[in-house]
CSV table of C-alpha atoms in Angstrom, one decimal:
chain,number,residue,atom,x,y,z
V,1,MET,CA,-18.3,103.7,-6.8
V,2,ARG,CA,-15.9,100.7,-7.2
V,3,LEU,CA,-12.7,100.4,-5.0
V,4,ASN,CA,-9.7,99.0,-6.6
V,5,TYR,CA,-7.6,97.0,-4.1
V,6,GLU,CA,-4.5,95.5,-5.4
V,7,ALA,CA,-3.6,92.0,-3.9
V,8,ALA,CA,-0.6,91.9,-1.7
V,9,GLY,CA,1.3,88.7,-0.8
V,10,PHE,CA,2.3,85.2,-2.1
V,11,THR,CA,-0.3,82.6,-3.7
V,12,ILE,CA,-0.4,79.2,-2.1
V,13,ILE,CA,1.3,77.6,-5.0
V,14,GLU,CA,4.3,80.1,-4.8
V,15,VAL,CA,4.7,79.0,-1.1
V,16,MET,CA,4.6,75.4,-1.7
V,17,ILE,CA,7.3,75.7,-4.5
V,18,THR,CA,9.4,77.6,-2.1
V,19,ILE,CA,9.0,75.1,0.8
V,20,ALA,CA,9.8,72.1,-1.8
V,21,ILE,CA,12.9,73.8,-3.1
V,22,ALA,CA,14.3,74.6,0.5
V,23,GLY,CA,13.6,70.8,1.4
V,24,VAL,CA,15.6,69.6,-1.6
V,25,MET,CA,18.3,71.8,-0.7
V,26,ALA,CA,18.4,70.6,2.9
V,27,ALA,CA,18.3,67.1,1.9
V,28,LEU,CA,21.4,67.6,-0.2
V,29,ALA,CA,23.3,69.5,2.5
V,30,LEU,CA,22.8,67.2,5.3
V,31,PRO,CA,25.4,64.3,4.5
V,32,SER,CA,27.9,67.0,4.0
V,33,TYR,CA,27.1,68.6,7.1
V,34,ASN,CA,27.3,65.1,9.0
V,35,ASN,CA,30.9,64.8,7.5
V,36,LEU,CA,31.9,68.1,8.6
V,37,VAL,CA,30.7,67.5,12.3
V,38,LYS,CA,32.5,64.0,12.1
V,39,ASN,CA,35.8,65.6,11.0
V,40,ASN,CA,35.7,68.4,13.5
V,41,CYS,CA,35.2,65.8,16.3
V,42,MET,CA,38.1,63.7,15.1
V,43,THR,CA,40.4,67.0,14.6
V,44,THR,CA,39.3,68.2,18.1
V,45,SER,CA,40.0,64.8,19.7
V,46,ALA,CA,43.7,64.8,18.1
V,47,ASN,CA,44.4,68.4,19.0
V,48,SER,CA,43.3,67.6,22.7
V,49,LEU,CA,45.6,64.6,22.9
V,50,VAL,CA,48.7,66.4,21.5
V,51,THR,CA,48.0,69.3,23.8
V,52,SER,CA,47.7,66.8,26.8
V,53,LEU,CA,50.9,65.1,25.8
V,54,GLN,CA,52.7,68.4,25.6
V,55,LEU,CA,51.4,69.5,28.9
V,56,ALA,CA,52.7,66.2,30.6
V,57,LYS,CA,56.0,66.7,29.2
V,58,SER,CA,56.5,70.4,30.3
V,59,GLU,CA,55.0,69.5,33.6
V,60,ALA,CA,57.5,66.5,33.9
V,61,VAL,CA,60.4,68.8,33.3
V,62,LYS,CA,59.0,71.7,35.5
V,63,ARG,CA,58.3,69.6,38.4
V,64,ARG,CA,61.4,67.2,37.8
V,65,ASN,CA,59.1,64.1,38.6
V,66,GLU,CA,57.3,61.7,36.4
V,67,ILE,CA,54.1,62.8,34.9
V,68,THR,CA,51.5,60.1,33.4
V,69,LEU,CA,48.8,60.4,30.8
V,70,GLU,CA,46.3,57.7,31.1
V,71,PRO,CA,42.8,56.7,29.9
V,72,ILE,CA,39.8,57.6,32.1
V,73,LYS,CA,38.4,54.7,33.7
V,74,SER,CA,35.1,53.3,32.5
V,75,SER,CA,32.4,53.2,34.7
V,76,GLY,CA,32.6,50.3,37.0
V,77,ASP,CA,36.3,49.4,36.0
V,78,SER,CA,38.5,49.2,38.9
V,79,ASP,CA,41.5,49.6,36.6
V,80,TYR,CA,42.8,51.1,33.5
V,81,ALA,CA,42.6,48.9,30.3
V,82,ALA,CA,44.8,49.0,27.2
V,83,ASN,CA,42.9,50.5,24.0
V,84,GLU,CA,40.4,52.4,26.0
V,85,TRP,CA,41.1,56.0,25.3
V,86,GLY,CA,37.7,56.9,23.4
V,87,GLU,CA,36.1,58.4,26.7
V,88,GLY,CA,39.0,60.6,27.4
V,89,TRP,CA,42.2,60.8,29.5
V,90,THR,CA,43.9,62.1,32.6
V,91,VAL,CA,47.2,63.8,33.1
V,92,LEU,CA,48.5,63.3,36.5
V,93,ASP,CA,51.4,63.4,38.9
V,94,ASP,CA,51.7,59.9,40.4
V,95,THR,CA,54.7,60.7,42.5
V,96,VAL,CA,52.8,62.6,45.3
V,97,SER,CA,50.3,61.1,47.5
V,98,PRO,CA,47.5,61.1,46.7
V,99,SER,CA,47.9,61.5,43.0
V,100,GLU,CA,47.7,65.2,41.7
V,101,THR,CA,45.4,65.4,38.9
V,102,LEU,CA,46.5,68.1,36.4
V,103,ARG,CA,44.1,67.9,33.6
V,104,VAL,CA,41.0,65.6,32.7
V,105,VAL,CA,40.0,65.5,29.2
V,106,GLU,CA,36.6,64.0,28.4
V,107,LEU,CA,35.8,63.5,24.8
V,108,THR,CA,32.3,64.7,24.1
V,109,CYS,CA,31.8,63.6,20.5
V,110,GLY,CA,31.0,60.0,21.2
V,111,LEU,CA,31.9,59.1,17.7
V,112,GLU,CA,35.4,58.1,18.0
V,113,THR,CA,37.1,54.8,18.4
V,114,MET,CA,40.4,55.7,19.9
V,115,THR,CA,43.1,53.2,20.5
V,116,ILE,CA,46.8,53.1,21.5
V,117,ASP,CA,49.0,50.7,19.9
V,118,GLY,CA,51.2,48.3,22.1
V,119,ASP,CA,50.8,46.8,25.4
V,120,ASP,CA,51.1,50.2,27.2
V,121,THR,CA,47.9,51.4,29.1
V,122,SER,CA,49.5,54.9,29.6
V,123,VAL,CA,52.6,57.2,28.5
V,124,THR,CA,54.8,58.4,31.2
V,125,TYR,CA,57.3,61.4,30.8
V,126,ASP,CA,60.3,61.2,33.2
V,127,ALA,CA,62.1,64.4,34.7
V,128,SER,CA,64.0,65.0,31.7
V,129,GLY,CA,60.9,64.9,29.4
V,130,PHE,CA,61.5,61.7,27.5
V,131,THR,CA,58.9,58.8,27.6
V,132,ASN,CA,59.1,55.4,28.9
V,133,THR,CA,58.0,53.8,25.5
V,134,THR,CA,57.2,55.1,22.1
V,135,SER,CA,53.5,55.1,21.3
V,136,THR,CA,51.0,55.4,18.6
V,137,PHE,CA,47.6,56.4,18.9
V,138,THR,CA,45.0,56.0,16.1
V,139,ILE,CA,41.8,58.1,16.0
V,140,CYS,CA,39.0,56.8,13.7
V,141,ASP,CA,35.2,57.2,13.7
V,142,ASP,CA,32.4,55.1,12.4
V,143,ARG,CA,33.0,55.6,8.8
V,144,THR,CA,35.0,52.9,7.2
V,145,ASN,CA,37.8,53.4,4.8
V,146,GLU,CA,38.0,56.8,5.8
V,147,THR,CA,40.9,59.1,6.9
V,148,GLY,CA,41.6,59.0,10.5
V,149,ARG,CA,44.4,60.8,12.6
V,150,GLU,CA,47.7,59.1,14.0
V,151,ILE,CA,49.6,60.6,16.7
V,152,SER,CA,53.1,59.0,17.1
V,153,VAL,CA,55.1,59.7,20.4
V,154,ASN,CA,58.7,59.2,20.0
V,155,SER,CA,61.2,58.4,22.8
V,156,LEU,CA,62.0,61.9,23.0
V,157,GLY,CA,58.5,62.5,24.0
V,158,ARG,CA,57.5,64.5,21.0
V,159,PRO,CA,54.1,63.9,19.3
V,160,SER,CA,53.6,64.1,15.8
V,161,THR,CA,50.4,63.8,14.0
V,162,ASP,CA,49.6,62.2,10.6
V,163,SER,CA,46.3,63.6,9.1
V,164,GLU,CA,46.2,61.0,6.3
V,165,HIS,CA,46.0,57.9,8.3
V,166,ASN,CA,43.5,55.4,6.6
V,167,CYS,CA,41.1,53.8,9.1
V,168,THR,CA,40.2,50.2,8.1
C-alpha cells in the first residue's frame, strides 16, 4: 500500500527570491528614511526653540522680570559663546539670586548645526515682553544645499518661522 503525501511549504528557491526582493526594496527605502529622520529632527528643533521663546516671553510678562534664553554651556566652557546653540538652550530668570532655571532643552538628534546671527549670545525678554535685540536663528543639518529652518525674533518678541530657508 502506497501513501500519498502532498508536500507543504516553500522551496529554497522561492525563499531566496523573496529575500532578494526584500533586500532590494530595503535598499531603495533607506535613503528616503534617512531624509525623513533628518527633516523630523530639524522640525522638532525649530518647534522646541519657538516654544522656548514663547515661554520666555510669557514668563517675563507674568513675573514682571527679565527672562533670558541662552545656549547650554559646552562641557568645560566657563562662559556662553555665540553661535553654539546646537546642543540646546536654557530659559532662566536672572533677576533672582541664584538664577531660577525655568526650562532646559537639550537637542537629542545631534545632526543640527544651529547658529544665531549677530553678536548676541542670548535673547532677553523684558517685563513688557519685548526683546533686547532682534535675532535670527538658522537651523541646518549636515546636508548641503538643502532646505533648513530660519526663526526670526522681532523687537516685539514675536518669533516667526521660515521653513524654506536655504542652507549653504
